[in-house]
PDB file of C-alpha atoms in Angstrom:
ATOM      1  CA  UNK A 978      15.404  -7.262 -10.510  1.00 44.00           C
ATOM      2  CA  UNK A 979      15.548  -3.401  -9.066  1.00 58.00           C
ATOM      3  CA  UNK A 980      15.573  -3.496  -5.889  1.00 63.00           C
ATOM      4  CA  UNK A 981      12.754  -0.737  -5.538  1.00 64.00           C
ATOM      5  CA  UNK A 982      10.428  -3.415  -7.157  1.00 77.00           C
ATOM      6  CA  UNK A 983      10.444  -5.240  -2.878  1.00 86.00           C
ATOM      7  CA  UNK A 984       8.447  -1.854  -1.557  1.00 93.00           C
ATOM      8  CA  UNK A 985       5.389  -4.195  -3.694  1.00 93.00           C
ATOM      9  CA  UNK A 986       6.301  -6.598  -0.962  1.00 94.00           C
ATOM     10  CA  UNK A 987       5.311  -4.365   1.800  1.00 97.00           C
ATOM     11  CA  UNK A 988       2.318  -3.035   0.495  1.00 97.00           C
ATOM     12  CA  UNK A 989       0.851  -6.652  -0.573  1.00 96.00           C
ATOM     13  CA  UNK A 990       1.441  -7.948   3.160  1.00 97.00           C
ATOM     14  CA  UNK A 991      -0.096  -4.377   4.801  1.00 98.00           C
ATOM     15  CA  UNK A 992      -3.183  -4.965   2.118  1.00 97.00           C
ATOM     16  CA  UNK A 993      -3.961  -8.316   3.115  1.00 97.00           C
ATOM     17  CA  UNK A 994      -6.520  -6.797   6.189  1.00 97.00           C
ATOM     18  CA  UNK A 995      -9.260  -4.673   5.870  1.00 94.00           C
ATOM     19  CA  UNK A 996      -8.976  -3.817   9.528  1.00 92.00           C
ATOM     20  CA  UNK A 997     -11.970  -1.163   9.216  1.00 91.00           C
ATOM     21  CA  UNK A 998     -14.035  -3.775   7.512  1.00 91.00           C
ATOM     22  CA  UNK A 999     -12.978  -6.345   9.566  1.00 92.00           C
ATOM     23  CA  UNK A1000     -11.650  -8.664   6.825  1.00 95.00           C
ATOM     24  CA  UNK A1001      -8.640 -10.920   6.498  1.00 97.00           C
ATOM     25  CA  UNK A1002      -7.434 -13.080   3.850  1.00 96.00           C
ATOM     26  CA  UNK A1003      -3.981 -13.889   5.707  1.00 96.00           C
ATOM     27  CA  UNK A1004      -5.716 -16.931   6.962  1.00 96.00           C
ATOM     28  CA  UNK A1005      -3.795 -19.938   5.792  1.00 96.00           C
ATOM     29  CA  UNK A1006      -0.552 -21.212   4.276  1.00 95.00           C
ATOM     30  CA  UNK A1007      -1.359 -21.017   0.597  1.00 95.00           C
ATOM     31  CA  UNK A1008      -2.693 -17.058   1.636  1.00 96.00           C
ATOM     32  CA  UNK A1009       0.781 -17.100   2.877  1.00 95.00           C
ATOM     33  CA  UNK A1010       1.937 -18.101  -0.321  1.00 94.00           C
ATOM     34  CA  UNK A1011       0.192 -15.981  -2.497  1.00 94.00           C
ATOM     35  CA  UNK A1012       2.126 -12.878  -1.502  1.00 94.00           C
ATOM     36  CA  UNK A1013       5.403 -14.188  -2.411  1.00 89.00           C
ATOM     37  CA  UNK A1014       3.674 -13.765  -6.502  1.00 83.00           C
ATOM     38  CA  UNK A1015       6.585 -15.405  -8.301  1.00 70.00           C
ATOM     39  CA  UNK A1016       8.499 -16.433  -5.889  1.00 66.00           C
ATOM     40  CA  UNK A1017       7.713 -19.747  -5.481  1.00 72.00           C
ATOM     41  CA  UNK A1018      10.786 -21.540  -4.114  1.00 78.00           C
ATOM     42  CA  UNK A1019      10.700 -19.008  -1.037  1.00 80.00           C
ATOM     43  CA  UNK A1020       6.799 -19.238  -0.806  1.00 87.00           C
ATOM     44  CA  UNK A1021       7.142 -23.487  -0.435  1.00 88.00           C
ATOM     45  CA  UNK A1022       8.990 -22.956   2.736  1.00 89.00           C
ATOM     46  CA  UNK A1023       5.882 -21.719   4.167  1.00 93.00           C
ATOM     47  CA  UNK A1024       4.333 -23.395   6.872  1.00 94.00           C
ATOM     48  CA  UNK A1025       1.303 -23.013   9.305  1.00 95.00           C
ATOM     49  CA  UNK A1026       3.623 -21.322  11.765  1.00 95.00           C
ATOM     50  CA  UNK A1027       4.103 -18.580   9.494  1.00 96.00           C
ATOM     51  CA  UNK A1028       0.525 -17.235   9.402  1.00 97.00           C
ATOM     52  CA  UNK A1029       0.585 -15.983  12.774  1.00 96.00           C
ATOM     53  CA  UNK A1030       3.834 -14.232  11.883  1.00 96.00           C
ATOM     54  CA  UNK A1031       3.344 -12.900   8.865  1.00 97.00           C
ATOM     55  CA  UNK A1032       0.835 -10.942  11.253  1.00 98.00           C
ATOM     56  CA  UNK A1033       2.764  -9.697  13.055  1.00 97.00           C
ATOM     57  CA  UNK A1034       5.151  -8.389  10.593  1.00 98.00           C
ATOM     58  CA  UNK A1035       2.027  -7.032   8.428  1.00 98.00           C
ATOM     59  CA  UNK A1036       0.690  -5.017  11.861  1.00 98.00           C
ATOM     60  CA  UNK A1037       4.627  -3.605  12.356  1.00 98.00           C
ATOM     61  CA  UNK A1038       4.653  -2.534   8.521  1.00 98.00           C
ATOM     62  CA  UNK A1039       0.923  -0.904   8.683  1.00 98.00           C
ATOM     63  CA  UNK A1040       2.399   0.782  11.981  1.00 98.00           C
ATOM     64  CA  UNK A1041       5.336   2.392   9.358  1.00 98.00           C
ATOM     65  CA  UNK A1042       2.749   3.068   7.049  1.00 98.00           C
ATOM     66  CA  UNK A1043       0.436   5.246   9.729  1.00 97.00           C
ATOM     67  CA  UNK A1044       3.194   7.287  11.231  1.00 98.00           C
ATOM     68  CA  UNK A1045       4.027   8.230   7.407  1.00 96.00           C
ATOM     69  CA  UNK A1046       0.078   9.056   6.825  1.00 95.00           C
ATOM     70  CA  UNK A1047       0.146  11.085   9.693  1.00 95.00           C
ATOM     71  CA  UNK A1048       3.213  13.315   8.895  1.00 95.00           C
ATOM     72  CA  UNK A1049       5.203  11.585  11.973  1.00 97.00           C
ATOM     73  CA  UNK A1050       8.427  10.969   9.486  1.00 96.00           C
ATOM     74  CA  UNK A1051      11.112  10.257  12.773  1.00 97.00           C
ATOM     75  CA  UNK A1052       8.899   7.277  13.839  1.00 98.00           C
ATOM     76  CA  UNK A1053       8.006   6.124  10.757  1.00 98.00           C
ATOM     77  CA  UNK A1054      11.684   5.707  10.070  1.00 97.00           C
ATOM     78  CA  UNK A1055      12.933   4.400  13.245  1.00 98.00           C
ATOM     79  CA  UNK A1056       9.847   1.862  13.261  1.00 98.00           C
ATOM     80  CA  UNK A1057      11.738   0.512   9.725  1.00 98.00           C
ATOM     81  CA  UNK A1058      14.734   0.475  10.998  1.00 98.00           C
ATOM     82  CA  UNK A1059      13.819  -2.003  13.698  1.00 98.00           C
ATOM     83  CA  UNK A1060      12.782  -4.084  11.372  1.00 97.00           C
ATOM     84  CA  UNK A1061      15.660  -3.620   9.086  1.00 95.00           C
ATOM     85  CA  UNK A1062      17.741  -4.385  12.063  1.00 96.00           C
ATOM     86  CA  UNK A1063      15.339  -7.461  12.595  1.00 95.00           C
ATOM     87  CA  UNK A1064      15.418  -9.392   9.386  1.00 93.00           C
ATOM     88  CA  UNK A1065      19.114  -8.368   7.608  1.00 90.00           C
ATOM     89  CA  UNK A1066      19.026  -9.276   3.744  1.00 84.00           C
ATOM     90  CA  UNK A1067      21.415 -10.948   1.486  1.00 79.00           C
ATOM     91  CA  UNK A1068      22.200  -8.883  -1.238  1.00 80.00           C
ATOM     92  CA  UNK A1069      23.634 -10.644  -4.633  1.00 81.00           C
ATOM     93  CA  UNK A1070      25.111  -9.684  -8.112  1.00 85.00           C
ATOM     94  CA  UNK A1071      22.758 -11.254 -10.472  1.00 78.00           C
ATOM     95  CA  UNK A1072      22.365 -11.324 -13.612  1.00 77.00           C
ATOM     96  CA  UNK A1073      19.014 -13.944 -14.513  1.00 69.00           C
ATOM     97  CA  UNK A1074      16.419 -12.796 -16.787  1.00 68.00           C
ATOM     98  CA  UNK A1075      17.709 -10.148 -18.225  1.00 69.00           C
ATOM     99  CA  UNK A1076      20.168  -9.287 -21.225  1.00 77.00           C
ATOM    100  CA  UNK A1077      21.635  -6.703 -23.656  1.00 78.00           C
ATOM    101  CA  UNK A1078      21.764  -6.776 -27.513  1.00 80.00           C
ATOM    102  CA  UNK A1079      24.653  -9.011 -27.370  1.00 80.00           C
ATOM    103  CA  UNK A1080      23.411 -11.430 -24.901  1.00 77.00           C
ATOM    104  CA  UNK A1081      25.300 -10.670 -21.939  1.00 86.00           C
ATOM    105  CA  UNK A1082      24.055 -10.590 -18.866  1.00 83.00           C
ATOM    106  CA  UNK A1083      22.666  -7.186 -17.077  1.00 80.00           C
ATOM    107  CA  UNK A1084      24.486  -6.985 -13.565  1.00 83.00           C
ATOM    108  CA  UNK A1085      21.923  -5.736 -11.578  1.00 75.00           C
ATOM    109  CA  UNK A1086      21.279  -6.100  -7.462  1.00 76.00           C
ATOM    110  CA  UNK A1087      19.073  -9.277  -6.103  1.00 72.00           C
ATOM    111  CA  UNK A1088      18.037  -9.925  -2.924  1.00 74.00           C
ATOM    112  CA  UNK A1089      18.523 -13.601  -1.984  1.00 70.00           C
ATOM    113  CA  UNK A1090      16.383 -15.967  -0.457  1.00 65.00           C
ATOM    114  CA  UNK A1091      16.285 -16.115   3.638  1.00 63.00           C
ATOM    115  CA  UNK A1092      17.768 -19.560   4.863  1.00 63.00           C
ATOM    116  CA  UNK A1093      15.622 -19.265   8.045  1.00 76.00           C
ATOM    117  CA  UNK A1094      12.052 -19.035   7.461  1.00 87.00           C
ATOM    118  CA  UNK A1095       9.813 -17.973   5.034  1.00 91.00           C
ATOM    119  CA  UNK A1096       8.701 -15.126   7.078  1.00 94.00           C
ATOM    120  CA  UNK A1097      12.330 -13.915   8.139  1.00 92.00           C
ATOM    121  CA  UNK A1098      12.587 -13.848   4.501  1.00 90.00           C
ATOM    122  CA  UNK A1099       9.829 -12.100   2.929  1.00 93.00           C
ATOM    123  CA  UNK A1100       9.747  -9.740   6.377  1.00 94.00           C
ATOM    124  CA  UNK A1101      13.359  -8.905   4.868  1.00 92.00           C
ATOM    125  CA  UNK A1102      12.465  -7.896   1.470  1.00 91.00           C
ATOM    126  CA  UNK A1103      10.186  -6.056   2.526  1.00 94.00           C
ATOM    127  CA  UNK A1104      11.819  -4.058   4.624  1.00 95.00           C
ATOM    128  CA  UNK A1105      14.545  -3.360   2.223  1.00 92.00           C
ATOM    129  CA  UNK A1106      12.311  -2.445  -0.575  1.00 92.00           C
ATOM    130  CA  UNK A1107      10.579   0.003   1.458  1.00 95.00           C
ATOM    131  CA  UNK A1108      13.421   1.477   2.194  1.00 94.00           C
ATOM    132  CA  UNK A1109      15.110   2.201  -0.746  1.00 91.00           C
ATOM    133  CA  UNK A1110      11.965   3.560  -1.744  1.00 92.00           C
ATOM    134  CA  UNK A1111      11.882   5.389   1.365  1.00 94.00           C
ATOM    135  CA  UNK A1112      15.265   7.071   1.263  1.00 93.00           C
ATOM    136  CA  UNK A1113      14.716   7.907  -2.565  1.00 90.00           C
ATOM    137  CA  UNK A1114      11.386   9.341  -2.762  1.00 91.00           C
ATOM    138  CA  UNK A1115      10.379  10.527   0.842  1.00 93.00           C
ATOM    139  CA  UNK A1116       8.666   9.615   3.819  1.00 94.00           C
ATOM    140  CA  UNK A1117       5.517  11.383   2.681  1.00 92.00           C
ATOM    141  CA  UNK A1118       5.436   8.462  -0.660  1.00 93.00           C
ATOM    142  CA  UNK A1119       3.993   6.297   1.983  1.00 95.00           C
ATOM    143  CA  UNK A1120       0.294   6.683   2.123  1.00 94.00           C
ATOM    144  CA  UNK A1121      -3.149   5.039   3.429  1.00 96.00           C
ATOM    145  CA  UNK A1122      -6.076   5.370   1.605  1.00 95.00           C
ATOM    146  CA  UNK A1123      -8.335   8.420   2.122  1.00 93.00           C
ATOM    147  CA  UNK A1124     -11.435   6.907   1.206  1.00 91.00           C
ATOM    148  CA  UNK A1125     -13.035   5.170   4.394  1.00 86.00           C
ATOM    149  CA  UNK A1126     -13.334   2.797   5.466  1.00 91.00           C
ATOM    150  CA  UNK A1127     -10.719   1.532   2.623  1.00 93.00           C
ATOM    151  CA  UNK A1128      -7.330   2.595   4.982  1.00 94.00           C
ATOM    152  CA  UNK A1129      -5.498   0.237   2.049  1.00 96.00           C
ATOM    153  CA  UNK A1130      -1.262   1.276   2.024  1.00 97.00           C
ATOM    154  CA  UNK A1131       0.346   2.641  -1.007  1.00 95.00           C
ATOM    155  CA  UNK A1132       3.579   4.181  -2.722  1.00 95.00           C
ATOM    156  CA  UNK A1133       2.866   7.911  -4.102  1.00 92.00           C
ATOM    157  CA  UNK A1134       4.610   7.567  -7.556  1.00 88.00           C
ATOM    158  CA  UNK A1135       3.485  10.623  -9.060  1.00 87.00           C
ATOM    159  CA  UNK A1136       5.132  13.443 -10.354  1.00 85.00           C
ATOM    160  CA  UNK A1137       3.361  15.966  -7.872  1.00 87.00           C
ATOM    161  CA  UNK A1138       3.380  13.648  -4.815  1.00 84.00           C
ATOM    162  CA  UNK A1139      -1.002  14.265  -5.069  1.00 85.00           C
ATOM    163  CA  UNK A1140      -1.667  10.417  -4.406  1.00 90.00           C
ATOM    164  CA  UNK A1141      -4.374  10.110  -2.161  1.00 91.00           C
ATOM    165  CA  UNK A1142      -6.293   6.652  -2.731  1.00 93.00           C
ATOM    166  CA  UNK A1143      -4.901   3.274  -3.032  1.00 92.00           C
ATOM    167  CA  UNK A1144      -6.871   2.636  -6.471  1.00 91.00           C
ATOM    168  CA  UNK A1145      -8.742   4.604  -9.104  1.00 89.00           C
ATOM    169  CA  UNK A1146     -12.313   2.494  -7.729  1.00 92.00           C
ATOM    170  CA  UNK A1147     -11.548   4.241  -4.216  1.00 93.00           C
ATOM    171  CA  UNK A1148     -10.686   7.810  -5.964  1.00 90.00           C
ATOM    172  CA  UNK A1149     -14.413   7.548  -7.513  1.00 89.00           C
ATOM    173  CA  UNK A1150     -15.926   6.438  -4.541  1.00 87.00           C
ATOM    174  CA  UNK A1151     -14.769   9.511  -2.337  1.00 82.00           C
ATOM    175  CA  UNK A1152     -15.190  11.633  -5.409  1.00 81.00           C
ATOM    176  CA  UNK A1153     -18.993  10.861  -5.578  1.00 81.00           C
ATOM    177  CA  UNK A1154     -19.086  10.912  -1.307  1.00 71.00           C
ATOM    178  CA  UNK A1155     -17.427  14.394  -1.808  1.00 69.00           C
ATOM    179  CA  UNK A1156     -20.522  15.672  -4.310  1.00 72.00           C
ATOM    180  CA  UNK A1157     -23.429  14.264  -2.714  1.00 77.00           C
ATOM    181  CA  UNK A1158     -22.199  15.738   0.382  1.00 71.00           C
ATOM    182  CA  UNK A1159     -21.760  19.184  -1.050  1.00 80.00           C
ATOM    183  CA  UNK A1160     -25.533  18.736  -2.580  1.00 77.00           C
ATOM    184  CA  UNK A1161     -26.983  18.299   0.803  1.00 76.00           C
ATOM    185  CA  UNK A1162     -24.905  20.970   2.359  1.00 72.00           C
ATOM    186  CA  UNK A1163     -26.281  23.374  -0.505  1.00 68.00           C
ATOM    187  CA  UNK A1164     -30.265  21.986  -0.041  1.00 73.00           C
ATOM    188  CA  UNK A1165     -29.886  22.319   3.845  1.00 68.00           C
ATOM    189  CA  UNK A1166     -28.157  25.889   3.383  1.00 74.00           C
ATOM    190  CA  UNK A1167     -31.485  26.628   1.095  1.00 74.00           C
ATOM    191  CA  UNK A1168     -33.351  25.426   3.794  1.00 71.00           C
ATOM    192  CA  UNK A1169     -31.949  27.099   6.509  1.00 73.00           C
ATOM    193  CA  UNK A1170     -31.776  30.780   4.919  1.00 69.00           C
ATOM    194  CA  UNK A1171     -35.359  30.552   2.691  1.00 59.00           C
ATOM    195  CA  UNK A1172     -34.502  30.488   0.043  1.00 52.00           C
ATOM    196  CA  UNK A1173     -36.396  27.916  -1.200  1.00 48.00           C
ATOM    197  CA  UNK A1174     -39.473  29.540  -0.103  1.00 46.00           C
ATOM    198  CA  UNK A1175     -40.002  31.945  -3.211  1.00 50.00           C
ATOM    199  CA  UNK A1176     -39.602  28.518  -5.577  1.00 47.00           C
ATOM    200  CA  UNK A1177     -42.274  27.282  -3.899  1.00 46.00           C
ATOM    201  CA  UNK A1178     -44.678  29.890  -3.964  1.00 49.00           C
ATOM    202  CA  UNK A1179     -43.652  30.770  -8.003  1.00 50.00           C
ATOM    203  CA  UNK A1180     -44.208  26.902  -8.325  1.00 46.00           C
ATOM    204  CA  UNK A1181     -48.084  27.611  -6.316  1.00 47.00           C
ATOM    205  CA  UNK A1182     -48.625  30.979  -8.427  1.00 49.00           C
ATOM    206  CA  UNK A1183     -47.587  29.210 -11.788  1.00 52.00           C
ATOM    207  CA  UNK A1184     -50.083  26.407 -10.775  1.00 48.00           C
ATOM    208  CA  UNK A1185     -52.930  28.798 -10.082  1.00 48.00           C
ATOM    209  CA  UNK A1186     -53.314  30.035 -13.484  1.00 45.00           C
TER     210      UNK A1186
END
């Protein structure tokens, strides 16, 4: 498993609350468990405790996520770090699941399971994954959505670093926000200078004939 695939970690944990809408699905164990995706001999160390701390890691992750957004790279950096610092991984050699021609295993880096808790452990993949993606693609790869009251986290994979939305529903969305606002800017432009005056009275003259 590359170790850049964890950053999904982050990202699925941060998306879990709408806090613009007001929504939250992080509101039981089996929520809990849903974020750990295959995972499932970490995610059946979950217990009630855990909700309430998965919180609080998801609000310190959005918090890295929103110093990013907003250009501050020092804070979004040492705000990782703390929890880097926080929640240490395990790093393995492992070979599972994957093979060449011949059959041999494909050394590749895995992070192992957290002894502790399940939310020492997942907080610690997390973590680790956004940071290698961090520290190989930039600061400014981590992103919120621009299209309110969405706010949803993402990774900026693309080639020009133009990500701006967290999915190609929200990219419409602002996209068709963007051109209806334009169209009443242009009718209350018309308005405002007269233009729409000597319409109207062609429209009357027409009408008159």
């Amino acid at each position: 498993m590359e170790l850049a695939y964890y950053s999904d970690y982050a990202v699925r944990l941060v998306n879990s609350e709408e806090p613009l809408r007001g929504k939250d699905a992080l509101t039981s164990v089996d929520a809990v468990r849903d974020l750990f995706g295959g995972n499932s001999s970490a995610a059946r160390r979950t217990t009630d405790a855990d909700v309430t701390r998965f919180r609080s890691v998801r609000a310190r992750l959005r918090a890295i996520f929103e110093a990013a957004d907003g250009g501050n790279e020092t804070l979004a950096v040492d705000l990782l770090n703390s929890l880097l610092l926080e929640f240490p991984v395990s790093p393995q050699i492992s070979g599972h699941d994957y093979r060449d021609d011949d059959g041999r295993p494909l050394w590749h880096m895995h992070l192992a399971d957290h002894p502790s808790n399940a939310t020492a452990g997942y907080a610690a993949i997390a973590a680790m994954g956004l940071a290698f993606h961090l520290t190989e693609h930039g600061v400014d790869r981590l992103g919120l959505c621009q299209a309110a009251p969405c706010r949803n986290a993402y990774l900026d994979t693309s080639t020009n670093r133009s990500r701006r939305y967290c999915s190609d529903r929200c990219a419409t969305r602002a996209n068709v926000a963007a051109y209806r606002a334009r169209k009443r800017l242009d009718a209350d432009r018309s308005d405002s200078t007269g233009l729409a005056a000597p319409s109207a009275q062609r429209a009357s003259a027409n009408g008159d004939r």
